[in-house]
């Protein structure tokens, strides 16, 4: 089996040069016990001579002796307690309530993309995979859902949802906007989606040390000039060696569009004021952003080691006072860091800052604002599933009233109680002496996954977090953000995949060179010319067509 994988054309085609053979071998050995995939365009059918409805029953727990396999990330907070989701209170209760035993396969958080690619190439698939199938991000299926279906990796779910997922079917029928988001242009459903609630669409943005600002008698900065003055003061008066720092992993610069948006552009594709798709990193004004950060880098205001800063390195810089400002998550950043410093330094305080603008009083051009459908934590059923109807019924539990409470709040009487019809976290969760709220909810519920997030759920433990959401929401992101779930055609996806692989590699290489001073900013026009030569205009055309088709769904 190993020899077949190592010589397969599929493997050579899909895996980048340099992937560790050790990683491949470990994945192969782990996958040998799982069922293989079916052919391209495979359809899900109950096994011959078997009535799925009669065998499984119509309610929960399901009447089955079969188990299933699920490939999905394990929340980093949960790893503090358990190595596998099946061992958590949530995993055990889910198995009890659904009647389905699940073998969870968790990729290494730092190698998710690589391990996903190896799994797909091996053709040894689990029954369901939680991953971004849109083809839009660096960590998603190349070519998107239509190609994943055509490649024989995942199943088209129209009939499956219709017959075996009544809870999800009802939600899609009642919410036409959501329905439009979770299918392809040709009308194919491909995942059981993560559905955000309206209050959970904004959760990332600029944040800054408020205790430092107060000590130095400085206001929260709003413009680029104010930010520059503040960062200089942090460096000079607080000894910050990296006044502003962000994570930079796998070619993802986690500043996203903060600071970049001040110049009315983006770090990726966006929708312009004219309603047309554009690619920010070739805009003339993108040069102004690069010039700014090149200056800040040279002056020691922006982290000298930004290209090597992963999440652990940023944790260290924030918690040891090397860094006074960053762009990060509401709970996984601001809340987590304030929890960590609660006893060590009671004065430590982070607050959300507005997305910077060039002029005082401007509404930021773009910021972080996601959509109701969250592709990343959504699950597809693979062609390897021997009993796809069982997988569908198991997944559909999360969209039931009972399932939603488990996925959102955990176990009644343990992690929450009902008070006047409202779920309220117990002291075990919200007043735990040893662990944070985020750590505790990670083992009693599922922070992200294929279910509908409850509007009553709030993991903010500090008023500064609630205020940050209001501040970060004040942008024109809704107008300018390109939806992450557009579905180019199969042919477009192939073309787009090739173009963007080359563009992303070159863009990231030059981005770092421009910032650190290894490439003259005067060569910006040549850089733009090279990206155009690599086909970016065609990529923009493809996304424009996909956006127009989406708008007509």
Coordinates of C-alpha atoms in Angstrom, one line a residue:
X1 CA 0.0 0.0 0.0
X2 CA 2.8 2.4 0.9
X3 CA 4.6 1.7 -2.4
X4 CA 1.3 2.4 -4.3
X5 CA 1.0 5.8 -2.6
X6 CA 4.5 6.8 -3.2
X7 CA 4.4 6.1 -6.9
X8 CA 0.9 7.3 -7.6
X9 CA 0.5 10.1 -10.1
X10 CA -2.3 11.5 -7.9
X11 CA 0.2 11.9 -5.0
X12 CA 2.8 13.5 -7.2
X13 CA 0.3 15.9 -8.6
X14 CA -1.1 16.9 -5.2
X15 CA 1.8 17.2 -2.8
X16 CA 4.3 19.9 -2.9
X17 CA 8.0 19.0 -3.1
X18 CA 9.7 18.7 0.2
X19 CA 6.8 17.4 2.3
X20 CA 8.3 15.1 5.0
X21 CA 8.3 11.4 4.1
X22 CA 8.0 10.7 7.8
X23 CA 4.7 12.6 7.9
X24 CA 3.5 10.7 4.8
X25 CA 4.3 7.3 6.3
X26 CA 2.7 8.2 9.6
X27 CA -0.5 9.3 7.9
X28 CA -0.5 6.2 5.6
X29 CA -0.2 3.9 8.6
X30 CA -2.9 5.8 10.5
X31 CA -5.2 5.7 7.4
X32 CA -4.8 2.0 6.5
X33 CA -7.6 1.0 8.8
X34 CA -10.1 3.4 7.2
X35 CA -12.2 2.8 4.1
X36 CA -11.0 3.9 0.7
X37 CA -12.7 6.6 -1.5
X38 CA -15.2 5.9 -4.3
X39 CA -14.9 7.0 -7.9
X40 CA -15.4 10.5 -9.2
X41 CA -18.9 12.0 -9.0
X42 CA -19.9 9.2 -6.7
X43 CA -23.4 9.3 -5.3
X44 CA -24.5 8.3 -1.8
X45 CA -26.8 5.3 -1.7
X46 CA -27.9 3.1 1.3
X47 CA -26.1 -0.3 1.2
X48 CA -27.8 -2.9 -0.9
X49 CA -30.7 -4.6 0.9
X50 CA -30.7 -2.1 3.7
X51 CA -33.3 0.5 4.5
X52 CA -31.5 3.4 6.2
X53 CA -34.7 4.8 7.7
X54 CA -35.9 1.6 9.3
X55 CA -32.4 0.6 10.6
X56 CA -31.6 4.0 12.1
X57 CA -35.0 5.0 13.4
X58 CA -36.5 8.4 13.3
X59 CA -35.3 9.8 16.6
X60 CA -32.2 10.0 18.8
X61 CA -30.4 8.0 19.9
X62 CA -30.1 6.3 16.6
X63 CA -30.5 2.5 16.4
X64 CA -27.1 1.5 15.1
X65 CA -24.1 -0.5 16.0
X66 CA -22.0 1.2 13.4
X67 CA -19.4 3.8 14.2
X68 CA -18.0 6.6 12.0
X69 CA -14.7 8.4 11.5
X70 CA -14.4 12.2 11.6
X71 CA -11.3 14.2 10.6
X72 CA -11.3 17.6 12.3
X73 CA -9.2 20.0 14.3
X74 CA -9.2 19.9 18.1
X75 CA -9.7 23.2 19.8
X76 CA -6.4 24.3 21.2
X77 CA -7.9 25.0 24.6
X78 CA -9.3 21.5 24.8
X79 CA -5.8 20.0 24.3
X80 CA -5.0 21.3 27.8
X81 CA -7.3 18.5 29.1
X82 CA -7.7 15.8 26.5
X83 CA -5.9 14.5 23.4
X84 CA -9.1 13.5 21.6
X85 CA -12.6 15.0 21.3
X86 CA -14.1 11.6 22.1
X87 CA -12.7 11.8 25.6
X88 CA -14.2 15.2 26.5
X89 CA -17.5 15.6 28.4
X90 CA -18.9 17.0 25.1
X91 CA -17.7 14.0 23.0
X92 CA -19.1 11.5 25.5
X93 CA -22.5 13.2 25.7
X94 CA -22.7 13.5 21.9
X95 CA -22.1 9.8 21.6
X96 CA -24.7 9.1 24.2
X97 CA -27.3 11.4 22.7
X98 CA -26.8 10.3 19.1
X99 CA -26.1 6.6 19.7
X100 CA -23.1 6.9 17.4
X101 CA -19.5 6.2 18.4
X102 CA -17.1 8.4 16.6
X103 CA -13.4 7.9 16.0
X104 CA -12.0 11.4 15.8
X105 CA -8.8 12.0 13.8
X106 CA -7.1 15.3 14.8
X107 CA -4.5 16.9 12.5
X108 CA -1.6 18.7 14.1
X109 CA -2.6 22.4 14.3
X110 CA 0.6 23.6 12.7
X111 CA 0.4 21.1 9.9
X112 CA -3.3 21.0 9.0
X113 CA -2.9 21.8 5.4
X114 CA -0.1 19.4 4.8
X115 CA -1.8 16.6 6.6
X116 CA -5.1 17.3 4.7
X117 CA -3.3 17.1 1.4
X118 CA -1.6 13.9 2.3
X119 CA -4.9 12.4 3.4
X120 CA -6.6 13.4 0.1
X121 CA -3.8 12.1 -2.0
X122 CA -3.7 8.7 -0.1
X123 CA -7.3 8.1 -1.1
X124 CA -7.8 6.7 2.4
X125 CA -10.5 8.9 3.7
X126 CA -12.6 9.1 6.9
X127 CA -16.4 9.3 6.7
X128 CA -16.5 13.1 7.2
X129 CA -14.0 15.9 7.1
X130 CA -14.3 19.3 8.8
X131 CA -12.4 21.7 6.4
X132 CA -12.8 24.7 4.2
X133 CA -13.9 23.3 0.8
X134 CA -14.3 26.7 -0.9
X135 CA -10.9 26.9 -2.6
X136 CA -10.6 30.6 -1.5
X137 CA -8.1 30.5 1.4
X138 CA -4.6 29.0 1.6
X139 CA -6.1 26.3 3.8
X140 CA -8.9 25.1 1.6
X141 CA -9.6 22.5 -1.1
X142 CA -7.9 23.7 -4.4
X143 CA -10.6 24.2 -7.0
X144 CA -13.5 24.4 -4.6
X145 CA -16.5 22.2 -3.9
X146 CA -17.4 21.5 -7.5
X147 CA -14.0 20.1 -8.1
X148 CA -14.0 18.2 -4.8
X149 CA -17.2 16.5 -5.9
X150 CA -15.9 15.8 -9.4
X151 CA -12.6 14.5 -8.0
X152 CA -14.6 11.9 -6.0
X153 CA -13.5 13.2 -2.6
X154 CA -16.8 14.4 -1.2
X155 CA -20.5 13.8 -1.9
X156 CA -23.1 16.1 -3.3
X157 CA -25.6 16.4 -0.4
X158 CA -28.9 17.4 -2.0
X159 CA -30.6 14.1 -1.7
X160 CA -28.9 13.3 1.5
X161 CA -30.1 16.5 3.2
X162 CA -33.5 16.1 1.7
X163 CA -33.9 12.5 3.1
X164 CA -31.8 12.3 6.2
X165 CA -31.2 15.8 7.6
X166 CA -34.7 17.3 8.4
X167 CA -33.3 19.8 10.9
X168 CA -30.8 21.3 8.5
X169 CA -33.3 21.1 5.7
X170 CA -35.7 23.2 7.7
X171 CA -33.1 25.9 8.4
X172 CA -32.2 26.2 4.7
X173 CA -35.8 26.4 3.7
X174 CA -36.5 29.2 6.3
X175 CA -33.3 31.2 5.5
X176 CA -32.9 31.9 1.8
X177 CA -29.8 33.9 2.4
X178 CA -28.0 31.0 4.1
X179 CA -29.3 28.6 1.5
X180 CA -27.7 30.7 -1.2
X181 CA -24.4 30.7 0.6
X182 CA -24.0 26.9 1.2
X183 CA -24.4 25.6 -2.3
X184 CA -22.6 26.0 -5.6
X185 CA -23.7 28.0 -8.6
X186 CA -25.2 24.8 -10.0
X187 CA -27.2 24.2 -6.9
X188 CA -25.1 21.5 -5.2
X189 CA -25.0 21.4 -1.4
X190 CA -21.7 20.1 -0.2
X191 CA -21.4 20.7 3.6
X192 CA -23.2 20.7 6.9
X193 CA -22.4 24.3 7.7
X194 CA -21.2 26.3 10.6
X195 CA -23.8 29.1 11.0
X196 CA -22.8 32.2 12.8
X197 CA -25.3 34.3 14.7
X198 CA -25.5 38.0 13.9
X199 CA -23.6 39.0 17.1
X200 CA -20.7 36.7 16.1
X201 CA -19.7 38.2 12.7
X202 CA -17.0 40.5 14.1
X203 CA -14.4 39.0 16.3
X204 CA -10.9 40.3 15.3
X205 CA -9.3 43.7 15.2
X206 CA -6.5 46.0 16.4
X207 CA -5.9 46.0 20.2
X208 CA -3.6 48.0 22.4
X209 CA -2.3 48.1 26.0
X210 CA -4.7 50.5 27.7
X211 CA -2.7 50.5 30.9
X212 CA 0.3 51.8 29.0
X213 CA -1.9 54.5 27.3
X214 CA -3.2 55.6 30.7
X215 CA 0.2 55.7 32.3
X216 CA 1.6 57.7 29.4
X217 CA -1.5 60.0 29.2
X218 CA -2.2 58.9 25.6
X219 CA -5.6 58.4 23.9
X220 CA -6.5 55.3 21.9
X221 CA -5.0 56.0 18.5
X222 CA -7.4 56.2 15.5
X223 CA -5.3 57.6 12.6
X224 CA -2.0 56.4 11.1
X225 CA -0.2 59.4 12.5
X226 CA -1.5 58.8 16.0
X227 CA -0.5 55.2 15.8
X228 CA 3.0 56.1 14.8
X229 CA 3.3 58.6 17.7
X230 CA 2.0 56.0 20.1
X231 CA 4.3 53.2 19.0
X232 CA 7.3 55.5 19.3
X233 CA 6.3 56.4 22.8
X234 CA 5.9 52.6 23.7
X235 CA 9.4 52.0 22.4
X236 CA 11.0 55.0 24.2
X237 CA 9.0 55.0 27.4
X238 CA 8.0 51.4 28.0
X239 CA 11.1 49.7 26.4
X240 CA 9.0 47.8 24.0
X241 CA 11.3 46.0 21.5
X242 CA 8.4 45.2 19.2
X243 CA 5.8 47.9 19.9
X244 CA 3.5 46.4 17.1
X245 CA 3.6 42.7 16.3
X246 CA 1.3 40.2 14.6
X247 CA 1.6 36.5 13.7
X248 CA 2.9 35.6 10.3
X249 CA 2.5 31.8 9.7
X250 CA 2.2 29.8 6.5
X251 CA 2.3 33.0 4.4
X252 CA -0.7 34.5 6.3
X253 CA 0.0 38.0 7.6
X254 CA -2.5 38.2 10.4
X255 CA -2.7 42.0 10.3
X256 CA -5.4 41.2 7.7
X257 CA -6.7 44.6 6.5
X258 CA -5.9 46.7 9.6
X259 CA -3.6 49.6 8.6
X260 CA -3.8 48.4 4.9
X261 CA -7.5 49.6 4.8
X262 CA -6.4 53.1 5.7
X263 CA -5.2 53.4 2.1
X264 CA -8.6 52.2 0.7
X265 CA -7.2 48.8 -0.4
X266 CA -6.9 45.2 1.0
X267 CA -4.3 42.6 1.5
X268 CA -6.3 40.3 -0.9
X269 CA -9.3 40.4 -3.2
X270 CA -12.0 42.9 -2.3
X271 CA -15.0 44.7 -3.7
X272 CA -14.4 48.3 -4.7
X273 CA -16.7 51.2 -4.4
X274 CA -17.8 50.5 -7.9
X275 CA -19.0 47.0 -7.0
X276 CA -16.2 45.3 -9.0
X277 CA -13.7 42.8 -7.7
X278 CA -10.1 44.0 -7.2
X279 CA -6.8 42.6 -6.0
X280 CA -5.4 44.9 -3.3
X281 CA -1.7 44.0 -3.5
X282 CA -1.4 45.5 -7.0
X283 CA -3.2 48.8 -6.2
X284 CA -1.1 51.9 -6.5
X285 CA -2.1 52.8 -2.9
X286 CA -0.8 49.5 -1.6
X287 CA 2.6 50.9 -2.2
X288 CA 1.8 53.6 0.4
X289 CA 1.1 50.9 3.0
X290 CA 4.3 49.0 2.2
X291 CA 6.2 52.3 2.5
X292 CA 4.7 52.9 5.9
X293 CA 5.5 49.5 7.3
X294 CA 9.0 49.6 5.8
X295 CA 9.5 52.9 7.8
X296 CA 8.1 51.4 11.0
X297 CA 10.2 48.3 10.6
X298 CA 13.4 50.4 10.1
X299 CA 12.5 52.5 13.1
X300 CA 11.8 49.5 15.3
X301 CA 8.1 50.3 15.7
X302 CA 7.1 47.1 13.8
X303 CA 8.4 43.8 15.0
X304 CA 11.9 43.1 13.5
X305 CA 11.1 39.4 13.7
X306 CA 7.6 39.6 12.2
X307 CA 8.3 37.0 9.6
X308 CA 9.2 34.4 12.3
X309 CA 6.4 35.2 14.7
X310 CA 3.9 32.4 15.3
X311 CA 1.2 32.3 17.9
X312 CA 3.5 31.2 20.7
X313 CA 6.0 33.9 20.0
X314 CA 3.3 36.5 20.0
X315 CA 2.0 35.2 23.3
X316 CA 5.5 35.7 24.8
X317 CA 5.9 39.2 23.3
X318 CA 2.5 40.4 24.6
X319 CA 2.8 38.8 28.0
X320 CA 6.4 40.0 28.7
X321 CA 5.8 43.6 27.6
X322 CA 7.9 43.4 24.4
X323 CA 4.7 44.3 22.4
X324 CA 2.0 46.8 23.2
X325 CA -0.3 46.5 20.2
X326 CA -1.4 43.8 17.8
X327 CA -4.2 42.6 15.6
X328 CA -5.9 39.5 17.0
X329 CA -9.0 37.6 18.1
X330 CA -11.5 38.7 20.7
X331 CA -11.4 35.5 22.9
X332 CA -8.3 33.7 21.6
X333 CA -6.3 36.9 21.9
X334 CA -7.6 39.7 24.1
X335 CA -9.5 37.5 26.5
X336 CA -6.8 34.8 26.8
X337 CA -4.1 37.3 27.4
X338 CA -6.0 39.2 30.0
X339 CA -6.8 36.0 31.8
X340 CA -3.1 35.0 31.7
X341 CA -2.1 38.3 33.3
X342 CA -4.9 38.6 35.8
X343 CA -2.8 37.5 38.8
X344 CA 0.7 38.4 37.5
X345 CA -0.1 42.0 36.6
X346 CA -3.6 43.2 37.7
X347 CA -3.1 46.5 35.8
X348 CA -2.6 44.7 32.5
X349 CA -5.5 45.7 30.2
X350 CA -6.1 45.5 26.4
X351 CA -8.8 47.4 24.6
X352 CA -10.0 47.4 21.0
X353 CA -8.8 50.2 18.8
X354 CA -10.6 51.4 15.7
X355 CA -9.3 50.2 12.3
X356 CA -6.8 53.0 11.5
X357 CA -7.7 55.7 8.9
X358 CA -5.6 58.4 7.3
X359 CA -7.9 61.2 8.4
X360 CA -9.6 61.8 11.7
X361 CA -13.3 60.9 11.7
X362 CA -13.2 58.7 8.6
X363 CA -15.1 55.4 8.6
X364 CA -12.6 52.6 7.9
X365 CA -12.8 51.4 4.4
X366 CA -12.6 47.7 5.4
X367 CA -12.1 45.6 8.5
X368 CA -12.9 42.1 9.7
X369 CA -16.6 41.1 9.2
X370 CA -17.5 37.6 8.3
X371 CA -20.7 36.1 6.9
X372 CA -23.4 33.9 8.4
X373 CA -21.9 30.8 6.7
X374 CA -18.4 30.0 8.1
X375 CA -16.8 27.5 5.6
X376 CA -13.8 26.4 7.7
X377 CA -15.6 24.6 10.5
X378 CA -18.1 23.0 8.2
X379 CA -18.2 19.2 7.5
X380 CA -18.5 17.4 4.2
X381 CA -19.3 13.7 3.8
X382 CA -16.7 11.8 1.8
X383 CA -17.1 9.2 -0.9
X384 CA -15.5 6.7 1.5
X385 CA -18.5 6.8 3.9
X386 CA -20.0 3.3 3.8
X387 CA -23.2 4.6 5.4
X388 CA -23.6 8.3 4.4
X389 CA -27.1 8.4 5.7
X390 CA -25.8 7.5 9.2
X391 CA -23.2 10.3 9.0
X392 CA -25.9 12.7 7.8
X393 CA -28.2 11.8 10.7
X394 CA -25.4 12.2 13.2
X395 CA -24.5 15.6 11.8
X396 CA -28.1 16.7 11.7
X397 CA -28.4 16.2 15.5
X398 CA -26.5 19.5 15.9
X399 CA -29.2 21.4 14.2
X400 CA -32.0 20.0 16.4
X401 CA -33.1 22.0 19.5
X402 CA -31.5 19.5 21.9
X403 CA -28.3 19.2 19.8
X404 CA -28.0 23.0 19.5
X405 CA -27.9 23.3 23.3
X406 CA -25.2 20.7 23.6
X407 CA -23.0 22.2 20.9
X408 CA -23.5 25.8 22.2
X409 CA -23.6 25.4 26.0
X410 CA -22.7 21.9 26.9
X411 CA -24.4 19.7 29.5
X412 CA -27.3 21.0 31.4
X413 CA -26.7 20.9 35.2
X414 CA -22.9 20.7 34.7
X415 CA -21.8 23.5 32.3
X416 CA -25.0 25.5 32.3
X417 CA -28.4 25.8 33.9
X418 CA -31.7 27.4 32.7
X419 CA -32.7 30.6 34.4
X420 CA -35.9 32.2 33.3
X421 CA -35.6 30.4 30.0
X422 CA -32.0 31.5 29.4
X423 CA -29.0 29.3 29.5
X424 CA -26.5 30.5 32.1
X425 CA -23.0 29.1 32.6
X426 CA -22.3 27.5 36.0
X427 CA -19.4 28.4 38.3
X428 CA -17.5 25.4 36.9
X429 CA -17.3 27.3 33.6
X430 CA -17.4 31.0 34.4
X431 CA -15.7 31.1 37.9
X432 CA -13.3 28.3 37.7
X433 CA -10.2 29.0 39.9
X434 CA -7.8 27.0 37.7
X435 CA -9.0 27.4 34.1
X436 CA -10.5 30.2 32.0
X437 CA -14.0 30.2 30.6
X438 CA -12.6 29.6 27.1
X439 CA -10.8 26.5 28.3
X440 CA -13.8 25.1 30.0
X441 CA -16.3 25.7 27.2
X442 CA -13.9 23.9 24.9
X443 CA -14.4 20.6 26.6
X444 CA -18.1 20.9 27.4
X445 CA -19.3 22.3 24.0
X446 CA -17.9 22.7 20.5
X447 CA -16.6 26.3 20.0
X448 CA -16.7 26.0 16.2
X449 CA -18.3 23.3 14.0
X450 CA -21.3 22.4 11.9
X451 CA -24.2 23.8 13.9
X452 CA -25.9 27.1 14.4
X453 CA -24.3 29.4 17.0
X454 CA -26.8 30.6 19.6
X455 CA -27.2 34.4 19.9
X456 CA -27.4 34.0 23.7
X457 CA -23.9 32.5 23.9
X458 CA -21.3 35.0 25.0
X459 CA -17.7 34.0 25.9
X460 CA -16.6 37.5 26.7
X461 CA -15.3 37.7 30.3
X462 CA -14.4 41.4 30.2
X463 CA -16.4 44.5 29.3
X464 CA -13.4 45.5 27.1
X465 CA -14.3 42.6 24.8
X466 CA -17.9 43.7 24.4
X467 CA -16.7 47.2 23.7
X468 CA -14.1 46.0 21.2
X469 CA -16.8 44.4 19.0
X470 CA -18.7 47.7 18.8
X471 CA -15.5 49.5 17.8
X472 CA -14.4 46.9 15.2
X473 CA -17.9 46.8 13.7
X474 CA -17.7 50.5 12.7
X475 CA -16.3 49.9 9.2
X476 CA -17.5 49.5 5.7
X477 CA -16.3 45.9 5.6
X478 CA -19.8 44.6 4.7
X479 CA -19.7 46.5 1.5
X480 CA -16.1 45.7 0.5
X481 CA -15.5 42.1 1.7
X482 CA -15.5 39.5 -1.0
X483 CA -17.6 36.5 0.1
X484 CA -15.5 33.5 1.0
X485 CA -18.0 31.0 -0.5
X486 CA -18.1 32.0 -4.1
X487 CA -17.8 28.9 -6.4
X488 CA -15.9 29.2 -9.6
X489 CA -16.6 26.5 -12.2
X490 CA -14.3 23.5 -12.4
X491 CA -12.4 24.9 -15.3
X492 CA -12.2 28.3 -13.6
X493 CA -11.0 26.7 -10.4
X494 CA -8.2 24.9 -12.2
X495 CA -7.0 28.1 -13.8
X496 CA -7.5 30.1 -10.6
X497 CA -5.5 27.5 -8.6
X498 CA -2.5 27.7 -10.8
X499 CA -2.6 31.5 -11.0
X500 CA -3.0 32.1 -7.3
X501 CA -0.3 29.5 -6.3
X502 CA 2.2 31.5 -8.3
X503 CA 0.8 34.9 -7.3
X504 CA 0.7 34.1 -3.6
X505 CA 4.2 32.7 -3.5
X506 CA 5.6 35.7 -5.3
X507 CA 3.5 38.3 -3.5
X508 CA 4.5 36.9 0.0
X509 CA 8.2 36.7 -1.0
X510 CA 8.2 40.3 -2.2
X511 CA 6.0 41.5 0.7
X512 CA 8.7 40.5 3.2
X513 CA 11.5 41.9 1.0
X514 CA 9.8 45.3 0.7
X515 CA 9.1 45.5 4.5
X516 CA 12.6 44.5 5.6
X517 CA 14.4 46.7 3.0
X518 CA 15.8 43.9 0.8
X519 CA 13.9 45.2 -2.2
X520 CA 13.7 48.9 -3.1
X521 CA 10.2 50.3 -2.9
X522 CA 11.1 52.0 -6.2
X523 CA 10.7 48.6 -7.8
X524 CA 7.0 48.4 -6.9
X525 CA 5.9 48.9 -10.5
X526 CA 8.1 46.0 -11.6
X527 CA 6.5 43.9 -8.8
X528 CA 3.0 44.8 -10.0
X529 CA 4.0 44.0 -13.6
X530 CA 5.2 40.6 -12.5
X531 CA 2.0 39.8 -10.7
X532 CA 0.1 40.8 -13.8
X533 CA 2.3 38.6 -15.9
X534 CA 1.4 35.7 -13.5
X535 CA -2.3 36.2 -14.4
X536 CA -3.8 38.3 -11.6
X537 CA -6.1 40.1 -14.0
X538 CA -7.6 36.8 -15.1
X539 CA -8.1 35.8 -11.5
X540 CA -10.0 39.0 -10.9
X541 CA -12.2 38.2 -13.9
X542 CA -12.9 34.8 -12.6
X543 CA -14.0 36.1 -9.2
X544 CA -16.0 38.8 -10.8
X545 CA -17.9 36.2 -12.8
X546 CA -18.3 34.1 -9.7
X547 CA -19.7 37.1 -7.8
X548 CA -22.2 37.9 -10.5
X549 CA -23.4 34.3 -10.6
X550 CA -23.7 34.2 -6.8
X551 CA -25.8 37.4 -6.8
X552 CA -28.1 35.6 -9.3
X553 CA -28.6 32.4 -7.2

